């Protein structure tokens, strides 16, 4: 009996053990199942989150860089369609608006992914800062929902993702407030370029008549205003034109409003250039912004006026000022819902030059369209009083829109009216002997008493290196030649002899004290003065040519003013200035006061000496010093010449002058400008 009980208990224990094992196994299996399922769900959730993160990154990256064709690919196509767009149309709208307001990139910050656990949906939010043509916007907050289907995940687009608070039917408007362009004034406050009164000449169809009468009147208008009949017909054929319309065809100046049947006038404002051709190369002109201008500067807008040449171009940003305006969200009724960014206009700054309008006009008139250039400078302050290039062009034509026929007439003119000659460089000829004299005196090679014996009109050094070349002079009446004679009679041979004696290295070293290769602080586009092509004089023939102003020297009239200024300032070189507010600059001790004074006195004698090359200037009723120069130019068939003249007012030291005439000699320059020199003192008072 006892054994049976023991067997039963053992059997029960065995069954219980098996059951317990099975239970443990089942429990472990169930736990494993739930653990695996949770792990799988977590992996799926993680993958889902990563897909959402990738979608949001793609969306924001495309928007930040304004790649809108990629941007719309992240959007739910169904919702885009529901808002009335295809993806392509939506991308084009984004591009149109953002380009119009000048947004290239967006600064996107505060990106955050949002998960709604209860709804099991994702969204995201971010803030954007845009830099537009009118400046920065305030931070704008966006939020978007994510749509998820078995096929794809996408951003749910609506109009508020274009701009916050935007709704269907809303548009983005951009309006500008044009600033007043600054003016350019001369030293006395006279306008050289600025806003002034003008008239729009317009066709009045009601008075033109019909048939033969209309043809006759259009022909008369064409002849009177120099506008072709086809151009007038094209203007009249515009869709908006009615019998009572005023159809503008030309802007004309005050006083140029003749009574012509079929033409009416309406007062307007225009950019005026009172000196016209006389200052065209200085002032330049303005014109409408072109497609090329906008490509170079995307901040420019169609319809704007910008500087196209001269100081109008050089100081365009200062003169133009800053455009004002407003970018706004506008509803379907045309009402402003929200101002996105707004900026007040900033009128342009005005410039005051050192130029004298009276002198500028008188000097330009003296050229009478002959090719050449001239500058007038206050030798003590460096203020440029006049800068003239002849022939010239009418800046008003360009500002108002020059016709192709008018442009071609200028462009095909063999005298090149578009060439700015007062910044162009030429060989200075014998006026350069002023500089050579200073260098030779400073070295001690030349002294006031030193005499060279020179016979005849030509001479050649006894050296094989010079070959069979000869140096010539224009006057052989003096055989015992000193520095005074050399300057008064402009003796090439004397200066060549002295340069040979001084030696190439020392002569070049002496000239290097002057600002060759140096750019002046002027708002003009011009190359520095050049001594030689490679900044070296390594041939004896080039040394000779350089000594009397030929060779490879290149200077404009402004350079010459500066280089010769020490003789009028006790050895101090004075740099030029064109802006009245600019600080003057100078370099003291370029040469000694004694040598500067000596050369100055010798140039006075070049005028008073009856045989001097500048004696024709002795007829003036005030004392002047001068140096002439005739520079040879290698032509295709024969040598041609440019005539140069340097003059300074000895009595009041009110001006120094450097002028040139192309294809002429120095005597021609004196003859042309004597009347001008007679008037200068009065003009400067």
Short mmCIF file of C-alpha atoms in Angstrom, two decimals, residues 102-409:
data_model
loop_
_atom_site.label_atom_id
_atom_site.label_comp_id
_atom_site.label_asym_id
_atom_site.label_seq_id
_atom_site.Cartn_x
_atom_site.Cartn_y
_atom_site.Cartn_z
CA UNK A 102 14.55 88.89 -55.79
CA UNK A 103 14.79 85.82 -53.56
CA UNK A 104 17.60 83.43 -54.51
CA UNK A 105 17.85 81.50 -51.27
CA UNK A 106 15.89 81.23 -48.03
CA UNK A 107 17.30 80.94 -44.54
CA UNK A 108 15.34 78.10 -42.91
CA UNK A 109 15.65 77.47 -39.17
CA UNK A 110 13.80 75.88 -36.21
CA UNK A 111 12.98 72.70 -38.14
CA UNK A 112 10.94 70.34 -35.97
CA UNK A 113 9.19 67.03 -36.69
CA UNK A 114 5.85 66.64 -34.88
CA UNK A 115 4.14 63.30 -34.11
CA UNK A 116 0.51 63.00 -33.00
CA UNK A 117 0.43 59.71 -31.09
CA UNK A 118 -3.35 59.64 -30.78
CA UNK A 119 -3.95 60.21 -34.48
CA UNK A 120 -0.72 58.45 -35.50
CA UNK A 121 0.16 61.23 -37.95
CA UNK A 122 3.24 63.31 -38.66
CA UNK A 123 3.66 67.02 -39.31
CA UNK A 124 6.59 69.44 -39.25
CA UNK A 125 7.18 73.12 -38.70
CA UNK A 126 9.95 75.57 -39.53
CA UNK A 127 10.67 79.29 -39.82
CA UNK A 128 11.95 81.17 -42.84
CA UNK A 129 13.80 84.43 -43.38
CA UNK A 130 13.88 85.80 -46.94
CA UNK A 131 16.16 88.48 -48.35
CA UNK A 132 14.23 90.30 -51.08
CA UNK A 133 14.93 93.23 -53.37
CA UNK A 134 13.53 95.42 -50.60
CA UNK A 135 15.45 93.85 -47.75
CA UNK A 136 14.85 91.12 -45.21
CA UNK A 137 11.42 89.90 -44.17
CA UNK A 138 10.53 89.11 -40.59
CA UNK A 139 10.74 85.47 -39.54
CA UNK A 140 7.79 83.57 -41.01
CA UNK A 141 6.45 80.41 -39.37
CA UNK A 142 5.17 77.48 -41.43
CA UNK A 143 3.56 74.14 -40.52
CA UNK A 144 2.71 71.28 -42.87
CA UNK A 145 1.08 67.87 -42.50
CA UNK A 146 2.47 64.64 -43.94
CA UNK A 147 0.18 62.39 -45.94
CA UNK A 148 1.02 58.67 -45.98
CA UNK A 149 -0.22 56.01 -48.35
CA UNK A 150 1.05 52.57 -49.21
CA UNK A 151 2.66 54.05 -52.31
CA UNK A 152 4.39 57.09 -50.87
CA UNK A 153 4.71 59.77 -48.26
CA UNK A 154 4.25 63.41 -49.29
CA UNK A 155 3.77 66.91 -47.89
CA UNK A 156 0.18 68.11 -47.85
CA UNK A 157 0.35 71.41 -49.73
CA UNK A 158 -1.98 74.35 -49.39
CA UNK A 159 -1.59 78.07 -50.09
CA UNK A 160 -0.25 78.81 -46.61
CA UNK A 161 2.94 76.98 -47.57
CA UNK A 162 3.52 79.61 -50.24
CA UNK A 163 3.35 82.35 -47.64
CA UNK A 164 1.82 82.22 -44.16
CA UNK A 165 -1.78 83.52 -44.15
CA UNK A 166 -2.06 83.05 -47.91
CA UNK A 167 -5.36 81.68 -49.15
CA UNK A 168 -6.80 80.68 -52.49
CA UNK A 169 -7.19 83.73 -54.72
CA UNK A 170 -4.48 85.72 -52.95
CA UNK A 171 -1.51 87.12 -54.87
CA UNK A 172 1.85 88.64 -54.03
CA UNK A 173 2.30 92.25 -55.14
CA UNK A 174 5.53 94.18 -55.56
CA UNK A 175 5.47 97.96 -55.91
CA UNK A 176 8.37 100.39 -56.09
CA UNK A 177 8.93 103.97 -55.05
CA UNK A 178 11.54 105.52 -57.32
CA UNK A 179 14.19 107.61 -55.53
CA UNK A 180 15.31 110.98 -56.86
CA UNK A 181 18.64 110.58 -58.63
CA UNK A 182 21.37 112.82 -57.27
CA UNK A 183 22.76 115.65 -59.37
CA UNK A 184 26.28 116.48 -60.47
CA UNK A 185 27.33 120.09 -59.85
CA UNK A 186 30.34 122.15 -60.80
CA UNK A 187 32.49 124.06 -58.31
CA UNK A 188 30.06 127.00 -58.33
CA UNK A 189 26.89 124.97 -57.86
CA UNK A 190 25.92 124.95 -61.53
CA UNK A 191 24.27 121.73 -62.66
CA UNK A 192 26.25 119.44 -64.94
CA UNK A 193 23.73 116.60 -64.75
CA UNK A 194 20.41 116.50 -62.96
CA UNK A 195 16.65 116.61 -63.06
CA UNK A 196 15.06 119.44 -65.00
CA UNK A 197 11.95 120.48 -66.87
CA UNK A 198 11.28 119.12 -70.34
CA UNK A 199 8.28 118.30 -72.53
CA UNK A 200 6.83 115.10 -73.92
CA UNK A 201 5.91 115.75 -77.54
CA UNK A 202 2.87 113.61 -78.33
CA UNK A 203 0.77 112.79 -81.37
CA UNK A 204 -2.90 113.79 -81.11
CA UNK A 205 -4.75 111.51 -83.59
CA UNK A 206 -7.94 113.59 -83.60
CA UNK A 207 -6.10 116.45 -85.32
CA UNK A 208 -3.99 114.39 -87.72
CA UNK A 209 -6.89 113.96 -90.10
CA UNK A 210 -7.20 111.23 -92.71
CA UNK A 211 -5.85 110.33 -96.14
CA UNK A 212 -3.55 112.85 -97.78
CA UNK A 213 -3.89 115.31 -94.91
CA UNK A 214 -2.74 112.68 -92.41
CA UNK A 215 0.24 111.76 -94.59
CA UNK A 216 1.24 115.41 -94.99
CA UNK A 217 1.02 116.12 -91.28
CA UNK A 218 2.98 113.02 -90.32
CA UNK A 219 5.64 114.00 -92.87
CA UNK A 220 5.85 117.49 -91.34
CA UNK A 221 6.13 116.03 -87.82
CA UNK A 222 8.81 113.63 -89.02
CA UNK A 223 10.89 116.43 -90.52
CA UNK A 224 10.42 118.81 -87.58
CA UNK A 225 11.33 116.32 -84.87
CA UNK A 226 13.67 114.03 -86.83
CA UNK A 227 11.54 110.94 -86.17
CA UNK A 228 10.78 108.61 -89.07
CA UNK A 229 7.22 108.25 -90.39
CA UNK A 230 7.27 104.44 -89.88
CA UNK A 231 8.12 105.04 -86.21
CA UNK A 232 5.21 107.46 -85.86
CA UNK A 233 2.86 105.00 -87.60
CA UNK A 234 3.97 102.19 -85.31
CA UNK A 235 3.24 104.30 -82.24
CA UNK A 236 -0.20 105.21 -83.55
CA UNK A 237 -1.06 101.55 -84.23
CA UNK A 238 -0.81 100.52 -80.58
CA UNK A 239 -3.97 98.88 -79.20
CA UNK A 240 -4.63 101.51 -76.55
CA UNK A 241 -4.54 104.49 -78.93
CA UNK A 242 -7.83 106.31 -79.55
CA UNK A 243 -8.66 109.56 -81.32
CA UNK A 244 -8.32 111.44 -78.03
CA UNK A 245 -5.09 109.78 -76.90
CA UNK A 246 -1.82 111.62 -76.49
CA UNK A 247 0.85 109.34 -77.95
CA UNK A 248 4.34 110.40 -76.76
CA UNK A 249 7.05 110.13 -79.41
CA UNK A 250 9.90 112.35 -78.22
CA UNK A 251 11.13 114.30 -75.19
CA UNK A 252 12.16 117.84 -76.10
CA UNK A 253 13.83 120.65 -74.21
CA UNK A 254 12.17 123.81 -73.00
CA UNK A 255 12.02 126.24 -75.91
CA UNK A 256 11.92 123.46 -78.51
CA UNK A 257 8.13 123.15 -78.73
CA UNK A 258 7.10 124.44 -82.17
CA UNK A 259 3.42 124.52 -83.07
CA UNK A 260 2.83 121.63 -85.46
CA UNK A 261 -0.66 120.32 -86.34
CA UNK A 262 -1.28 117.00 -84.62
CA UNK A 263 1.31 117.55 -81.87
CA UNK A 264 0.60 118.44 -78.24
CA UNK A 265 3.07 118.90 -75.39
CA UNK A 266 2.96 117.71 -71.82
CA UNK A 267 5.41 118.95 -69.20
CA UNK A 268 7.65 116.30 -67.68
CA UNK A 269 10.97 115.94 -65.87
CA UNK A 270 14.07 114.58 -67.51
CA UNK A 271 17.75 114.01 -66.80
CA UNK A 272 19.39 117.09 -68.30
CA UNK A 273 22.99 117.79 -69.30
CA UNK A 274 23.23 121.59 -69.63
CA UNK A 275 26.76 121.56 -71.07
CA UNK A 276 25.83 118.91 -73.63
CA UNK A 277 28.79 117.79 -75.74
CA UNK A 278 31.21 120.00 -73.81
CA UNK A 279 31.17 117.69 -70.78
CA UNK A 280 29.83 114.43 -72.23
CA UNK A 281 33.00 112.38 -71.64
CA UNK A 282 33.08 113.64 -68.07
CA UNK A 283 29.45 113.35 -66.99
CA UNK A 284 28.53 110.37 -69.16
CA UNK A 285 24.81 109.70 -69.37
CA UNK A 286 21.99 107.53 -68.01
CA UNK A 287 19.82 104.97 -69.75
CA UNK A 288 17.17 102.34 -69.14
CA UNK A 289 18.23 99.09 -67.53
CA UNK A 290 18.86 96.39 -70.14
CA UNK A 291 18.51 92.62 -69.88
CA UNK A 292 22.31 92.42 -69.74
CA UNK A 293 22.38 94.90 -66.85
CA UNK A 294 19.89 92.77 -64.90
CA UNK A 295 21.91 89.65 -65.64
CA UNK A 296 25.01 91.34 -64.20
CA UNK A 297 23.10 92.76 -61.22
CA UNK A 298 19.86 90.84 -60.48
CA UNK A 299 18.80 93.52 -57.99
CA UNK A 300 18.13 95.89 -60.88
CA UNK A 301 14.57 96.07 -62.15
CA UNK A 302 13.18 96.64 -65.61
CA UNK A 303 12.23 100.30 -66.01
CA UNK A 304 14.99 101.61 -63.76
CA UNK A 305 17.43 104.24 -65.00
CA UNK A 306 21.14 103.72 -64.35
CA UNK A 307 24.43 105.37 -65.25
CA UNK A 308 25.83 104.17 -68.56
CA UNK A 309 29.02 106.19 -68.94
CA UNK A 310 31.34 108.71 -67.30
CA UNK A 311 30.67 109.83 -63.74
CA UNK A 312 27.03 108.77 -64.10
CA UNK A 313 28.34 105.21 -64.35
CA UNK A 314 31.25 105.52 -61.91
CA UNK A 315 29.02 106.88 -59.12
CA UNK A 316 25.80 105.18 -60.19
CA UNK A 317 25.06 103.57 -56.83
CA UNK A 318 25.60 106.82 -54.93
CA UNK A 319 23.63 108.90 -57.43
CA UNK A 320 20.84 106.35 -57.87
CA UNK A 321 20.06 105.91 -54.19
CA UNK A 322 17.95 103.03 -52.96
CA UNK A 323 14.59 102.03 -54.31
CA UNK A 324 11.72 102.06 -51.84
CA UNK A 325 8.69 99.85 -52.10
CA UNK A 326 6.43 97.22 -50.66
CA UNK A 327 5.92 93.48 -51.01
CA UNK A 328 2.44 92.55 -49.84
CA UNK A 329 -0.09 89.75 -49.74
CA UNK A 330 -3.17 90.91 -51.63
CA UNK A 331 -6.60 89.26 -51.61
CA UNK A 332 -8.86 88.60 -54.58
CA UNK A 333 -10.47 92.02 -54.13
CA UNK A 334 -7.14 93.79 -54.46
CA UNK A 335 -6.96 94.67 -50.78
CA UNK A 336 -3.67 94.36 -48.92
CA UNK A 337 -3.98 91.59 -46.34
CA UNK A 338 -0.44 91.73 -45.04
CA UNK A 339 2.73 93.72 -45.72
CA UNK A 340 5.57 91.24 -46.00
CA UNK A 341 8.38 93.77 -46.27
CA UNK A 342 8.46 97.53 -46.78
CA UNK A 343 11.30 99.97 -47.31
CA UNK A 344 11.43 103.74 -47.56
CA UNK A 345 13.18 105.12 -50.61
CA UNK A 346 16.56 106.76 -50.14
CA UNK A 347 17.21 109.55 -52.62
CA UNK A 348 20.59 109.55 -54.31
CA UNK A 349 23.55 111.62 -53.20
CA UNK A 350 24.75 114.56 -55.26
CA UNK A 351 28.33 115.20 -56.36
CA UNK A 352 30.17 118.49 -56.50
CA UNK A 353 33.14 118.62 -58.84
CA UNK A 354 36.11 120.95 -59.03
CA UNK A 355 35.19 121.67 -62.66
CA UNK A 356 34.16 125.17 -63.77
CA UNK A 357 31.24 125.03 -66.22
CA UNK A 358 32.25 128.35 -67.75
CA UNK A 359 35.82 127.22 -68.41
CA UNK A 360 34.71 123.78 -69.59
CA UNK A 361 32.30 125.24 -72.15
CA UNK A 362 34.77 127.86 -73.40
CA UNK A 363 37.59 125.35 -73.74
CA UNK A 364 35.43 122.85 -75.62
CA UNK A 365 34.25 125.56 -77.99
CA UNK A 366 37.88 126.46 -78.73
CA UNK A 367 38.46 123.05 -80.31
CA UNK A 368 35.72 123.65 -82.89
CA UNK A 369 35.36 119.84 -83.22
CA UNK A 370 39.06 119.32 -84.02
CA UNK A 371 40.33 116.04 -82.51
CA UNK A 372 42.25 116.62 -79.32
CA UNK A 373 42.08 117.01 -75.58
CA UNK A 374 42.91 119.47 -72.84
CA UNK A 375 42.92 119.85 -69.09
CA UNK A 376 43.04 122.90 -66.86
CA UNK A 377 44.22 122.56 -63.26
CA UNK A 378 44.73 124.77 -60.24
CA UNK A 379 48.48 124.12 -59.86
CA UNK A 380 48.53 124.69 -56.10
CA UNK A 381 45.48 122.64 -55.03
CA UNK A 382 45.42 120.10 -57.85
CA UNK A 383 41.75 120.87 -58.53
CA UNK A 384 40.87 120.03 -62.12
CA UNK A 385 39.05 123.02 -63.58
CA UNK A 386 38.27 121.57 -67.02
CA UNK A 387 38.60 118.23 -68.81
CA UNK A 388 37.79 118.32 -72.50
CA UNK A 389 37.73 115.68 -75.22
CA UNK A 390 36.96 116.65 -78.80
CA UNK A 391 34.99 115.78 -80.84
CA UNK A 392 32.20 114.67 -78.55
CA UNK A 393 28.64 113.39 -78.50
CA UNK A 394 25.33 114.61 -77.11
CA UNK A 395 24.61 112.81 -73.82
CA UNK A 396 20.99 113.95 -74.01
CA UNK A 397 20.42 111.75 -77.05
CA UNK A 398 21.58 108.70 -75.13
CA UNK A 399 19.59 109.56 -72.02
CA UNK A 400 16.40 109.85 -74.09
CA UNK A 401 17.10 106.84 -76.29
CA UNK A 402 19.35 107.36 -79.28
CA UNK A 403 18.16 106.07 -82.64
CA UNK A 404 20.21 103.53 -84.57
CA UNK A 405 20.78 106.10 -87.30
CA UNK A 406 22.11 108.65 -84.81
CA UNK A 407 24.31 106.06 -83.10
CA UNK A 408 25.78 104.87 -86.39
CA UNK A 409 26.59 108.45 -87.38
#
